[in-house]
Coordinates of C-alpha atoms in Angstrom, one line a residue:
X1 CA 13.5 32.2 12.4
X2 CA 15.6 34.9 14.0
X3 CA 17.1 37.6 11.8
X4 CA 20.7 36.5 12.5
X5 CA 19.8 32.9 11.6
X6 CA 18.1 34.0 8.5
X7 CA 21.1 36.0 7.3
X8 CA 23.3 32.9 7.9
X9 CA 20.8 30.8 6.1
X10 CA 20.9 33.2 3.1
X11 CA 24.7 33.0 3.0
X12 CA 24.6 29.2 2.8
X13 CA 21.9 29.4 0.2
X14 CA 23.7 31.9 -2.0
X15 CA 26.7 29.7 -1.9
X16 CA 24.7 27.0 -3.7
X17 CA 23.2 29.5 -5.9
X18 CA 26.3 30.0 -8.0
X19 CA 26.5 26.4 -9.0
X20 CA 24.9 25.9 -12.4
X21 CA 24.0 22.8 -14.3
X22 CA 26.6 23.8 -16.9
X23 CA 29.2 23.5 -14.3
X24 CA 27.9 20.0 -13.5
X25 CA 27.6 19.1 -17.2
X26 CA 31.2 19.7 -18.2
X27 CA 32.7 16.9 -16.0
X28 CA 30.2 14.5 -17.3
X29 CA 31.1 15.4 -20.9
X30 CA 34.7 15.0 -20.0
X31 CA 34.0 11.4 -18.9
X32 CA 32.7 10.7 -22.4
X33 CA 29.0 10.8 -21.8
X34 CA 27.0 12.3 -24.7
X35 CA 25.5 15.6 -23.9
X36 CA 21.8 14.6 -24.1
X37 CA 22.4 11.6 -21.8
X38 CA 24.4 13.6 -19.4
X39 CA 21.6 16.3 -19.2
X40 CA 19.1 13.5 -18.7
X41 CA 21.0 12.1 -15.8
X42 CA 21.3 15.6 -14.2
X43 CA 17.6 16.2 -14.5
X44 CA 16.7 12.8 -13.2
X45 CA 18.7 13.5 -10.0
X46 CA 17.6 17.1 -9.5
X47 CA 20.9 18.5 -10.7
X48 CA 22.5 18.2 -7.3
X49 CA 25.9 16.6 -7.7
X50 CA 28.1 15.0 -10.3
X51 CA 28.3 11.9 -8.2
X52 CA 24.5 11.5 -8.2
X53 CA 24.4 11.8 -11.9
X54 CA 27.2 9.3 -12.5
X55 CA 25.6 6.8 -10.2
X56 CA 22.3 7.2 -12.1
X57 CA 24.1 6.7 -15.4
X58 CA 25.8 3.5 -14.2
X59 CA 22.5 2.1 -12.8
X60 CA 20.7 2.9 -16.1
X61 CA 23.4 1.4 -18.4
X62 CA 20.9 -1.2 -19.6
X63 CA 17.9 1.1 -19.7
X64 CA 16.4 0.7 -23.2
X65 CA 14.9 4.2 -23.1
X66 CA 18.2 6.0 -22.2
X67 CA 18.5 7.6 -25.7
X68 CA 14.8 8.5 -25.9
X69 CA 14.4 12.4 -26.0
X70 CA 11.5 12.2 -23.5
X71 CA 11.3 15.3 -21.2
X72 CA 10.3 15.3 -17.6
X73 CA 7.1 16.8 -16.3
X74 CA 7.4 19.6 -13.7
X75 CA 5.1 21.1 -11.1
X76 CA 5.4 24.1 -8.7
X77 CA 4.1 23.4 -5.2
X78 CA 3.9 25.6 -2.1
X79 CA 4.9 23.3 0.8
X80 CA 4.7 24.0 4.6
X81 CA 7.7 23.2 6.8
X82 CA 8.3 23.5 10.5
X83 CA 5.8 22.6 13.2
X84 CA 2.7 22.9 10.9
X85 CA 4.3 20.3 8.6
X86 CA 4.9 18.0 11.6
X87 CA 1.3 18.2 12.6
X88 CA 0.2 17.5 9.1
X89 CA 2.4 14.4 9.0
X90 CA 0.9 13.2 12.3
X91 CA -2.5 13.5 10.6
X92 CA -1.3 11.7 7.5
X93 CA 0.1 8.8 9.5
X94 CA -2.9 8.5 11.9
X95 CA -5.5 8.9 9.2
X96 CA -3.9 6.1 7.2
X97 CA -3.8 3.8 10.3
X98 CA -7.4 4.4 11.2
X99 CA -9.1 4.8 7.9
X100 CA -6.7 3.2 5.4
X101 CA -5.1 5.0 2.4
X102 CA -7.0 7.6 0.4
X103 CA -6.0 9.7 -2.6
X104 CA -4.4 12.4 -0.5
X105 CA -1.7 10.0 0.8
X106 CA -0.2 9.7 -2.6
X107 CA 1.4 13.2 -2.3
X108 CA 3.0 15.1 0.5
X109 CA 1.1 18.2 2.0
X110 CA 1.2 21.0 -0.5
X111 CA -0.7 23.8 -2.3
X112 CA -0.6 23.5 -6.1
X113 CA 0.8 26.7 -7.7
X114 CA 1.3 25.3 -11.2
X115 CA 0.1 22.1 -12.7
X116 CA 2.4 19.6 -14.3
X117 CA 4.1 20.8 -17.5
X118 CA 6.9 19.5 -19.7
X119 CA 10.3 21.1 -20.1
X120 CA 13.2 20.0 -22.2
X121 CA 16.3 18.8 -20.2
X122 CA 18.6 21.5 -21.5
X123 CA 16.1 24.3 -20.4
X124 CA 15.5 23.2 -16.8
X125 CA 18.1 25.5 -15.5
X126 CA 16.1 28.4 -16.8
X127 CA 13.2 27.3 -14.5
X128 CA 15.5 27.6 -11.5
X129 CA 16.5 31.2 -12.5
X130 CA 12.9 32.1 -13.1
X131 CA 11.8 30.8 -9.7
X132 CA 14.5 32.8 -8.0
X133 CA 13.7 36.0 -9.9
X134 CA 10.0 35.8 -9.4
X135 CA 10.4 34.9 -5.8
X136 CA 12.6 38.0 -5.3
X137 CA 10.0 40.2 -7.0
X138 CA 7.4 39.0 -4.4
X139 CA 9.7 39.4 -1.5
X140 CA 7.7 42.1 0.3
X141 CA 4.2 40.9 -0.7
X142 CA 4.3 37.3 0.5
X143 CA 1.9 37.0 3.5
X144 CA 3.6 37.0 6.9
X145 CA 1.3 34.1 7.8
X146 CA -1.2 32.1 5.7
X147 CA -4.7 31.8 7.2
X148 CA -6.1 28.3 6.8
X149 CA -9.8 27.3 7.2
X150 CA -10.9 23.7 7.5
X151 CA -13.5 22.5 5.0
X152 CA -15.1 19.1 4.9
X153 CA -17.5 17.2 2.6
X154 CA -18.4 13.6 2.0
X155 CA -15.3 13.1 -0.3
X156 CA -12.9 15.9 0.6
X157 CA -11.2 17.3 3.7
X158 CA -8.7 20.1 3.7
X159 CA -7.7 23.7 4.5
X160 CA -8.8 26.6 2.3
X161 CA -6.6 29.7 2.0
X162 CA -8.0 33.1 2.7
X163 CA -9.0 34.8 -0.6
X164 CA -6.8 37.9 -0.1
X165 CA -3.7 35.8 0.6
X166 CA -4.6 33.3 -2.1
X167 CA -4.7 36.2 -4.6
X168 CA -1.1 37.0 -3.9
X169 CA -0.1 33.4 -4.3
X170 CA -2.0 33.2 -7.6
X171 CA -0.2 36.3 -8.8
X172 CA 3.1 34.6 -7.9
X173 CA 2.0 31.5 -9.9
X174 CA 0.9 33.6 -12.9
X175 CA 4.3 35.4 -12.9
X176 CA 6.2 32.2 -12.8
X177 CA 4.0 30.7 -15.5
X178 CA 4.4 33.6 -17.8
X179 CA 8.2 33.8 -17.6
X180 CA 8.6 30.0 -17.9
X181 CA 6.4 29.9 -21.0
X182 CA 8.3 32.7 -22.6
X183 CA 11.9 31.9 -21.6
X184 CA 11.9 28.1 -21.3
X185 CA 9.4 27.5 -24.1
X186 CA 7.1 25.6 -21.7
X187 CA 3.3 25.6 -21.7
X188 CA 2.7 26.3 -18.0
X189 CA -0.8 26.7 -16.5
X190 CA -1.0 28.4 -13.1
X191 CA -3.6 27.0 -10.7
X192 CA -6.4 29.6 -10.5
X193 CA -9.0 27.5 -8.6
X194 CA -9.6 27.9 -4.8
X195 CA -6.2 27.5 -3.2
X196 CA -6.3 24.6 -0.7
X197 CA -4.1 22.1 1.2
X198 CA -5.7 18.7 0.9
X199 CA -5.9 16.5 4.0
X200 CA -8.0 13.6 2.7
X201 CA -9.6 12.9 -0.7
X202 CA -11.8 10.1 -2.1
X203 CA -12.2 8.4 1.2
X204 CA -15.1 6.2 2.2
X205 CA -18.1 8.2 3.5
X206 CA -18.2 6.4 6.8
X207 CA -14.7 7.6 7.6
X208 CA -15.6 11.2 7.3
X209 CA -16.3 11.8 11.0
X210 CA -13.1 10.1 12.1
X211 CA -11.1 12.2 9.7
X212 CA -12.7 15.4 10.7
X213 CA -12.0 14.7 14.4
X214 CA -8.3 14.1 13.5
X215 CA -8.2 17.3 11.3
X216 CA -9.6 19.4 14.1
X217 CA -6.6 18.5 16.2
X218 CA -4.3 20.4 13.7
X219 CA -3.7 24.0 14.8
X220 CA -3.4 25.9 11.4
X221 CA -1.6 28.7 13.2
X222 CA 1.4 26.6 14.1
X223 CA 4.7 28.2 13.2
X224 CA 5.4 27.6 9.5
X225 CA 7.9 28.5 6.8
X226 CA 6.6 28.1 3.3
X227 CA 8.7 26.8 0.4
X228 CA 7.9 27.1 -3.3
X229 CA 9.5 23.9 -4.7
X230 CA 9.9 22.4 -8.2
X231 CA 9.2 18.7 -8.6
X232 CA 9.5 16.5 -11.6
X233 CA 8.1 13.1 -12.6
X234 CA 8.6 10.6 -15.5
X235 CA 5.7 11.4 -17.8
X236 CA 5.7 7.8 -19.3
X237 CA 4.5 6.3 -16.0
X238 CA 1.9 8.9 -14.9
X239 CA -1.0 6.4 -15.0
X240 CA 1.0 3.4 -13.7
X241 CA 0.8 1.9 -10.2
X242 CA 3.9 2.1 -8.0
X243 CA 5.3 -0.7 -5.9
X244 CA 8.2 -0.8 -3.4
X245 CA 10.3 -3.9 -3.2
X246 CA 10.5 -5.3 0.3
X247 CA 13.2 -7.9 -0.5
X248 CA 15.9 -8.5 -3.0
X249 CA 15.0 -10.7 -5.9
X250 CA 17.6 -12.3 -8.3
X251 CA 16.2 -13.3 -11.6
X252 CA 15.8 -17.1 -12.3
X253 CA 14.9 -16.5 -16.0
X254 CA 16.0 -14.0 -18.6
X255 CA 12.7 -12.2 -18.6
X256 CA 12.7 -11.5 -14.9
X257 CA 13.7 -8.2 -13.2
X258 CA 16.5 -7.8 -10.7
X259 CA 15.3 -5.8 -7.7
X260 CA 16.9 -4.6 -4.5
X261 CA 15.0 -3.9 -1.3
X262 CA 13.6 -0.4 -1.5
X263 CA 13.5 -0.3 -5.3
X264 CA 10.4 1.4 -6.7
X265 CA 8.6 -0.4 -9.6
X266 CA 6.2 1.0 -12.2
X267 CA 3.4 -1.4 -13.0
X268 CA 0.9 -0.9 -15.8
X269 CA -2.5 -2.4 -14.6
X270 CA -3.6 -3.0 -18.2
X271 CA -0.7 -5.4 -18.8
X272 CA -1.4 -7.7 -15.8
X273 CA -4.3 -9.8 -17.1
X274 CA -2.1 -12.3 -18.9
X275 CA 0.6 -12.5 -16.2
X276 CA 0.8 -15.7 -14.1
X277 CA -0.8 -15.6 -10.7
X278 CA 1.6 -14.1 -8.1
X279 CA 3.7 -12.2 -10.6
X280 CA 3.6 -8.8 -12.1
X281 CA 5.5 -7.2 -15.0
X282 CA 7.1 -3.8 -14.1
X283 CA 9.8 -1.3 -14.9
X284 CA 12.4 -0.4 -12.3
X285 CA 12.6 3.3 -11.3
X286 CA 16.3 2.7 -10.3
X287 CA 17.5 1.0 -13.5
X288 CA 14.8 1.6 -16.2
X289 CA 14.8 -2.2 -16.9
X290 CA 11.6 -4.2 -17.4
X291 CA 10.6 -7.7 -16.5
X292 CA 8.6 -10.1 -14.3
X293 CA 8.9 -10.1 -10.5
X294 CA 7.0 -11.8 -7.7
X295 CA 4.2 -9.6 -6.4
X296 CA 4.6 -10.8 -2.8
X297 CA 8.1 -9.3 -2.7
X298 CA 6.5 -5.8 -2.9
X299 CA 4.1 -3.4 -1.3
X300 CA 2.1 -0.4 -2.6
X301 CA 4.1 2.8 -2.8
X302 CA 2.9 6.4 -3.1
X303 CA 2.8 8.4 -6.3
X304 CA 5.2 11.0 -5.1
X305 CA 7.8 8.4 -4.0
X306 CA 9.2 8.5 -7.6
X307 CA 9.2 12.3 -8.0
X308 CA 12.5 14.2 -8.0
X309 CA 12.9 17.4 -6.0
X310 CA 14.7 20.2 -7.8
X311 CA 15.3 23.8 -6.7
X312 CA 13.1 25.6 -4.2
X313 CA 12.5 29.1 -2.9
X314 CA 12.2 29.6 0.8
X315 CA 9.9 32.5 2.0
X316 CA 11.3 33.6 5.3
X317 CA 8.5 35.7 6.7
X318 CA 10.3 36.3 10.0
X319 CA 13.1 38.4 8.6
X320 CA 11.5 39.2 5.2
X321 CA 14.6 37.9 3.5
X322 CA 14.1 35.5 0.6
X323 CA 16.6 32.9 -0.5
X324 CA 16.9 30.0 -2.7
X325 CA 18.5 26.8 -1.4
X326 CA 19.5 23.3 -2.3
X327 CA 19.2 22.2 1.3
X328 CA 16.5 19.6 1.6
X329 CA 13.3 21.1 3.2
X330 CA 11.4 19.4 5.9
X331 CA 9.2 17.6 3.4
X332 CA 8.9 13.9 3.1
X333 CA 8.3 12.8 -0.5
X334 CA 6.3 9.7 0.4
X335 CA 3.8 11.5 2.6
X336 CA 4.8 9.6 5.7
X337 CA 6.6 10.8 8.8
X338 CA 8.4 8.6 11.3
X339 CA 7.9 11.2 14.0
X340 CA 6.4 9.3 16.9
X341 CA 5.5 12.4 18.9
X342 CA 1.8 13.3 18.6
X343 CA 0.4 16.6 19.7
X344 CA -1.6 16.3 23.0
X345 CA -4.8 17.1 21.3
X346 CA -4.4 14.3 18.7
X347 CA -3.5 11.9 21.5
X348 CA -6.6 12.8 23.4
X349 CA -8.8 12.2 20.5
X350 CA -7.2 8.8 19.8
X351 CA -7.7 7.7 23.4
X352 CA -11.3 8.7 23.2
X353 CA -11.8 6.7 20.1
X354 CA -10.0 3.7 21.5
X355 CA -12.5 3.7 24.4
X356 CA -15.4 3.8 21.9
X357 CA -14.1 0.8 19.9
X358 CA -15.8 -2.4 20.8
X359 CA -15.5 -5.6 18.9
X360 CA -13.1 -6.5 16.1
X361 CA -13.5 -9.0 13.2
X362 CA -10.3 -10.6 11.9
X363 CA -10.9 -12.3 8.6
X364 CA -8.1 -14.6 7.5
X365 CA -7.4 -16.7 4.5
X366 CA -6.2 -20.3 5.3
X367 CA -2.6 -21.3 5.2
X368 CA -0.7 -23.0 2.4
X369 CA -2.5 -26.1 1.1
X370 CA -0.7 -29.1 -0.3
X371 CA -2.3 -28.7 -3.7
X372 CA -1.0 -25.2 -4.0
X373 CA 2.6 -26.6 -3.8
X374 CA 2.2 -30.1 -5.4
X375 CA -0.7 -29.5 -7.8
X376 CA -4.1 -31.1 -8.0
X377 CA -2.6 -34.6 -8.3
X378 CA -0.8 -34.3 -5.0
X379 CA -2.6 -37.3 -3.5
X380 CA -1.4 -39.6 -6.3
X381 CA 2.2 -38.8 -5.2
X382 CA 1.4 -40.0 -1.7
X383 CA -0.4 -43.3 -2.2
X384 CA 1.2 -46.7 -2.1
X385 CA 0.0 -49.4 -4.5
X386 CA -2.4 -50.7 -1.8
X387 CA -3.9 -47.2 -1.3
X388 CA -2.2 -46.2 1.9
X389 CA -0.9 -42.7 2.5
X390 CA 2.9 -42.0 2.9
X391 CA 4.9 -38.8 3.1
X392 CA 6.5 -38.2 -0.3
X393 CA 8.0 -34.8 0.6
X394 CA 8.7 -33.2 4.0
X395 CA 6.1 -30.5 3.1
X396 CA 3.3 -33.1 3.0
X397 CA 1.6 -33.6 6.4
X398 CA 2.9 -36.6 8.4
X399 CA -0.6 -38.2 8.3
X400 CA -4.1 -37.5 7.1
X401 CA -7.2 -37.3 9.4
X402 CA -9.4 -40.4 9.4
X403 CA -12.5 -40.3 7.3
X404 CA -15.3 -42.8 7.0
X405 CA -14.8 -43.0 3.2
X406 CA -11.7 -43.3 1.1
X407 CA -8.7 -40.9 1.1
X408 CA -9.7 -39.7 -2.4
X409 CA -12.1 -37.3 -0.7
X410 CA -9.0 -35.2 0.2
X411 CA -8.5 -34.5 -3.5
X412 CA -11.4 -32.0 -3.4
X413 CA -10.8 -31.0 0.3
X414 CA -7.0 -30.9 0.6
X415 CA -5.2 -30.3 3.9
X416 CA -2.6 -27.8 4.9
X417 CA 1.0 -28.5 4.0
X418 CA 3.6 -28.6 6.8
X419 CA 4.6 -25.1 6.0
X420 CA 0.9 -24.1 6.2
X421 CA 0.7 -25.6 9.6
X422 CA 3.8 -23.7 10.7
X423 CA 2.5 -20.4 9.1
X424 CA -0.8 -20.7 11.0
X425 CA 0.9 -21.3 14.4
X426 CA 3.3 -18.4 13.7
X427 CA 0.4 -16.1 13.1
X428 CA -1.2 -17.2 16.4
X429 CA 2.0 -16.6 18.3
X430 CA 2.2 -13.1 16.7
X431 CA -1.4 -12.4 17.8
X432 CA -0.5 -13.6 21.3
X433 CA 2.5 -11.2 21.3
X434 CA 0.1 -8.3 20.5
X435 CA -2.2 -9.4 23.3
X436 CA -5.1 -9.9 20.9
X437 CA -8.1 -11.4 22.7
X438 CA -10.0 -13.9 20.5
X439 CA -13.6 -14.4 21.8
X440 CA -15.1 -16.4 19.0
X441 CA -13.8 -18.5 16.2
X442 CA -15.6 -19.3 12.9
X443 CA -14.3 -21.5 10.1
X444 CA -15.3 -22.5 6.6
X445 CA -16.0 -26.3 6.5
X446 CA -12.9 -26.7 4.2
X447 CA -10.3 -28.8 6.0
X448 CA -7.5 -26.3 5.4
X449 CA -9.6 -23.6 7.1
X450 CA -10.4 -25.8 10.1
X451 CA -6.7 -26.7 10.4
X452 CA -5.7 -23.1 10.1
X453 CA -8.0 -22.1 12.9
X454 CA -6.8 -24.9 15.1
X455 CA -3.1 -24.0 14.7
X456 CA -3.7 -20.3 15.1
X457 CA -5.4 -21.1 18.4
X458 CA -2.4 -23.2 19.4
X459 CA -0.1 -20.3 18.8
X460 CA -2.5 -18.2 20.9
X461 CA -2.5 -20.9 23.6
X462 CA -6.3 -21.1 23.3
X463 CA -6.6 -24.5 21.7
X464 CA -8.1 -25.9 24.9
X465 CA -10.4 -23.0 25.5
X466 CA -11.8 -21.6 22.3
X467 CA -14.0 -23.9 20.1
X468 CA -14.2 -23.6 16.4
X469 CA -17.6 -23.0 14.9
X470 CA -17.8 -24.7 11.5
X471 CA -20.0 -22.5 9.3
X472 CA -20.8 -23.8 5.8
X473 CA -21.9 -20.4 4.7
X474 CA -18.2 -19.3 4.9
X475 CA -17.2 -21.6 2.0
X476 CA -15.8 -19.8 -1.0
X477 CA -17.6 -19.0 -4.3
X478 CA -18.6 -22.4 -5.5
X479 CA -18.1 -21.4 -9.1
X480 CA -14.4 -21.7 -8.5
X481 CA -14.6 -25.4 -7.5
X482 CA -13.0 -27.6 -10.1
X483 CA -15.6 -30.3 -9.7
X484 CA -19.3 -29.9 -10.4
X485 CA -20.2 -31.1 -6.9
X486 CA -19.6 -29.5 -3.5
X487 CA -16.7 -31.2 -1.7
X488 CA -17.6 -34.0 0.7
X489 CA -16.3 -32.2 3.9
X490 CA -15.4 -34.0 7.1
X491 CA -18.2 -34.0 9.5
X492 CA -18.0 -32.3 12.9
X493 CA -17.9 -35.7 14.5
X494 CA -14.9 -36.7 12.3
X495 CA -13.2 -33.4 13.1
X496 CA -13.6 -34.0 16.8
X497 CA -12.3 -37.6 16.5
X498 CA -9.3 -36.2 14.7
X499 CA -8.6 -33.9 17.7
X500 CA -9.9 -30.7 16.1
X501 CA -11.5 -28.5 18.8
X502 CA -14.8 -27.9 17.1
X503 CA -18.0 -26.8 18.7
X504 CA -20.4 -29.7 18.4
X505 CA -23.4 -27.7 19.7
X506 CA -23.1 -25.0 16.9
X507 CA -25.6 -25.1 14.1
X508 CA -24.6 -23.3 11.0
X509 CA -26.6 -20.5 9.4
X510 CA -26.3 -22.2 6.1
X511 CA -26.5 -26.0 6.1
X512 CA -24.2 -27.9 3.8
X513 CA -27.2 -28.9 1.7
X514 CA -27.8 -25.2 0.9
X515 CA -24.5 -24.8 -1.0
X516 CA -25.1 -25.3 -4.7
X517 CA -22.4 -25.9 -7.4
X518 CA -21.5 -23.0 -9.7
X519 CA -23.6 -20.4 -7.9
X520 CA -23.8 -17.0 -9.4
X521 CA -21.7 -14.1 -8.2
X522 CA -24.8 -12.3 -6.9
X523 CA -25.8 -15.4 -4.9
X524 CA -22.3 -15.7 -3.4
X525 CA -22.3 -12.0 -2.4
X526 CA -25.7 -12.4 -0.9
X527 CA -24.7 -15.5 1.1
X528 CA -21.6 -13.8 2.4
X529 CA -23.7 -10.7 3.5
X530 CA -26.2 -12.8 5.4
X531 CA -23.6 -15.0 7.1
X532 CA -21.4 -12.1 8.4
X533 CA -24.4 -10.3 9.7
X534 CA -25.6 -13.4 11.5
X535 CA -22.2 -14.0 13.0
X536 CA -22.1 -10.5 14.3
X537 CA -25.5 -10.8 15.8
X538 CA -24.7 -14.1 17.4
X539 CA -21.5 -12.8 19.2
X540 CA -22.4 -10.5 22.1
X541 CA -20.1 -7.7 22.9
X542 CA -17.1 -8.8 25.0
X543 CA -15.2 -5.5 25.4
X544 CA -12.4 -5.4 22.9
X545 CA -12.9 -9.1 22.0
X546 CA -12.1 -10.2 18.4
X547 CA -14.1 -12.6 16.2
X548 CA -11.7 -14.7 14.2
X549 CA -13.1 -15.9 10.8
X550 CA -10.9 -18.3 8.8
X551 CA -12.1 -18.6 5.3
X552 CA -10.8 -18.2 1.7
X553 CA -9.2 -15.4 -0.3
X554 CA -12.7 -14.4 -1.5
X555 CA -13.8 -14.0 2.2
X556 CA -11.6 -11.0 2.8
X557 CA -13.5 -8.9 0.4
X558 CA -17.0 -10.4 0.5
X559 CA -17.2 -10.3 4.3
X560 CA -15.5 -7.0 5.1
X561 CA -16.9 -4.8 2.4
X562 CA -20.5 -5.5 3.4
X563 CA -19.6 -5.1 7.1
X564 CA -18.1 -1.6 6.4
X565 CA -21.0 -0.6 4.2
X566 CA -19.1 -0.7 0.9
X567 CA -20.7 -2.0 -2.3
X568 CA -19.6 -5.3 -3.8
X569 CA -16.9 -5.3 -6.5
X570 CA -17.6 -6.2 -10.1
X571 CA -17.1 -9.9 -10.6
X572 CA -14.1 -9.5 -12.9
X573 CA -12.4 -7.0 -10.5
X574 CA -13.3 -9.4 -7.6
X575 CA -11.5 -12.3 -9.3
X576 CA -8.4 -10.2 -10.0
X577 CA -8.3 -9.0 -6.4
X578 CA -8.6 -12.5 -4.9
X579 CA -5.6 -13.6 -7.0
X580 CA -3.4 -11.2 -5.1
X581 CA -4.4 -12.4 -1.6
X582 CA -1.6 -14.7 -0.2
X583 CA -1.9 -17.5 2.3
X584 CA -3.0 -16.1 5.7
X585 CA -3.7 -12.7 4.2
X586 CA -5.8 -10.7 6.7
X587 CA -8.3 -7.9 7.0
X588 CA -9.4 -6.4 10.3
X589 CA -12.6 -4.4 11.0
X590 CA -13.3 -2.5 14.3
X591 CA -16.7 -1.5 15.5
X592 CA -17.4 2.1 16.6
X593 CA -19.8 2.0 19.6
X594 CA -21.0 5.6 19.2
X595 CA -22.1 5.0 15.6
X596 CA -22.7 1.2 15.6
X597 CA -20.6 1.1 12.4
X598 CA -17.5 -0.8 11.4
X599 CA -14.3 0.5 9.8
X600 CA -11.4 -1.2 8.2
X601 CA -8.1 -0.7 10.0
X602 CA -4.6 -2.3 9.9
X603 CA -4.5 -5.9 11.2
X604 CA -2.9 -6.4 14.6
X605 CA 0.0 -8.3 13.0
X606 CA 1.9 -8.3 9.7
X607 CA 1.4 -10.7 6.9
X608 CA 3.8 -13.6 6.5
X609 CA 5.9 -13.3 3.3
X610 CA 8.2 -16.0 2.0
X611 CA 9.8 -17.2 -1.2
X612 CA 9.4 -20.3 -3.3
X613 CA 11.5 -23.4 -2.6
X614 CA 11.6 -25.8 -5.5
X615 CA 11.9 -29.6 -5.2
X616 CA 15.5 -30.8 -5.1
X617 CA 17.0 -34.1 -6.5
X618 CA 20.6 -34.3 -5.6
X619 CA 21.3 -37.1 -8.1
X620 CA 19.9 -35.3 -11.1
X621 CA 21.4 -31.9 -10.1
X622 CA 24.8 -32.7 -8.6
X623 CA 25.7 -36.0 -10.4
X624 CA 24.5 -35.2 -13.9
X625 CA 27.2 -34.6 -16.5

């Protein structure tokens, strides 16, 4: 930053500096808000404007904790801005795409100066004054540039700060901690460990090399302006999971939660065991209200998405002038940047990696089954007195495939609903739009899986080219079968007769006779491990060809975890995880040629999300008195 620009920046910052929280508090008190609630609203919005505080108060009018005297927790971070920050965000985005989320993605790039501490609402303004005063006292000692050295281990990747510079930063943190503890009556602990800026943390060991290659593309000497910033969080939800609403949901019952698209939801994992499948119970960050909401209306959010940015101190090393500002820094709270420009070095590394990638494995759950909509007695709703099938609802299939035995076999091997057929074809069309090349297709013997594979291939316009290999070893954990016997699946000959494009020459790795009822979890994991390895070995490399496997919700974890070298989950965690996988949920693994290893990456297309549609009887609804 040029000296003239820095002076102008200081004038703007000083303009904001005179605005105190007391000046913001008086108008709120004049509107009739109690002092403790008004201060709570100011703190919750970073003490920016009266309008923000009033909006927060109106949205929290039904918050049962509004009167609770629970303080916020605060932390002091040193955050990079400018070009270095942009390069770090590029890394954040690309590391998530290639190696999935890790613990570092929960928070934006930063160096921890002071760990989280509590401060009463009416004393927060003292923290702002202390930050300004301590910053001014270090005005001539702050390093003109900070030297960063890349460090990597099997579970951590990040930049370490040179000791001589880190010592100055530690003195700054100690000075802030001492004054805050004395003047604001806070117990503040400065961070005295090795100062570092984390790039990746708690990642899978087989992702280490990829992450290191991406990290080496970051030039730590990029121009950077450092900002000491105060952030706060709600201490009640520190250990909660965070979800972001994708769609609006209007409650149908009194115990459900109203959410708008973009809302952030706190969810306590310990409270979910008794919740109905497909639902979670959460607390809205926007309103403070609590209730049930559909889980498929949400996606995972990051920890820092719910944090509030307060005052900050900008260290201008170009002009050696130091200012405090309320202007938002170039820091994204969610750790993601939408900057599409990548540095040339990062682009080169990615292009090299794409060349090295060979096969892909797309594991997909089947589409919506009729019993998922109409219950286990669905077939009874569709049989005439003489035992013939008829379509009792438009979401029932127009007809059922012919079997040598009675239709009752479909009770244990139900077909797709009409919506399930549409879903599957839609996924195929999306894969076609992304130019995904399917080389091999495998399916569980369950009819819903064979049908899903068939209609995905129709959407891909491959239904006359690719043949479906029916593999009994892909059937789900037999302990979850309601009956004590393995379902009497349609034979390959019957599937061919019903116009399903199955491969009659394929011989499964596990014959149907090898499936035993109520198998142990260890036996199921072992079966899945063997079958995925045999499928991989049986499919020769075809460039970037993809092996499509259509199975069950359990398939997504049991097949991909062993493929990527991860241990199997505990059986209880496994069951909870499978409950969350929707129809046509997908996982995608890519093979790295240079290492002969597989890694999990984002699927080539998005998952299909839709809401419930209850049965409608016009006579009972419209005509009833």
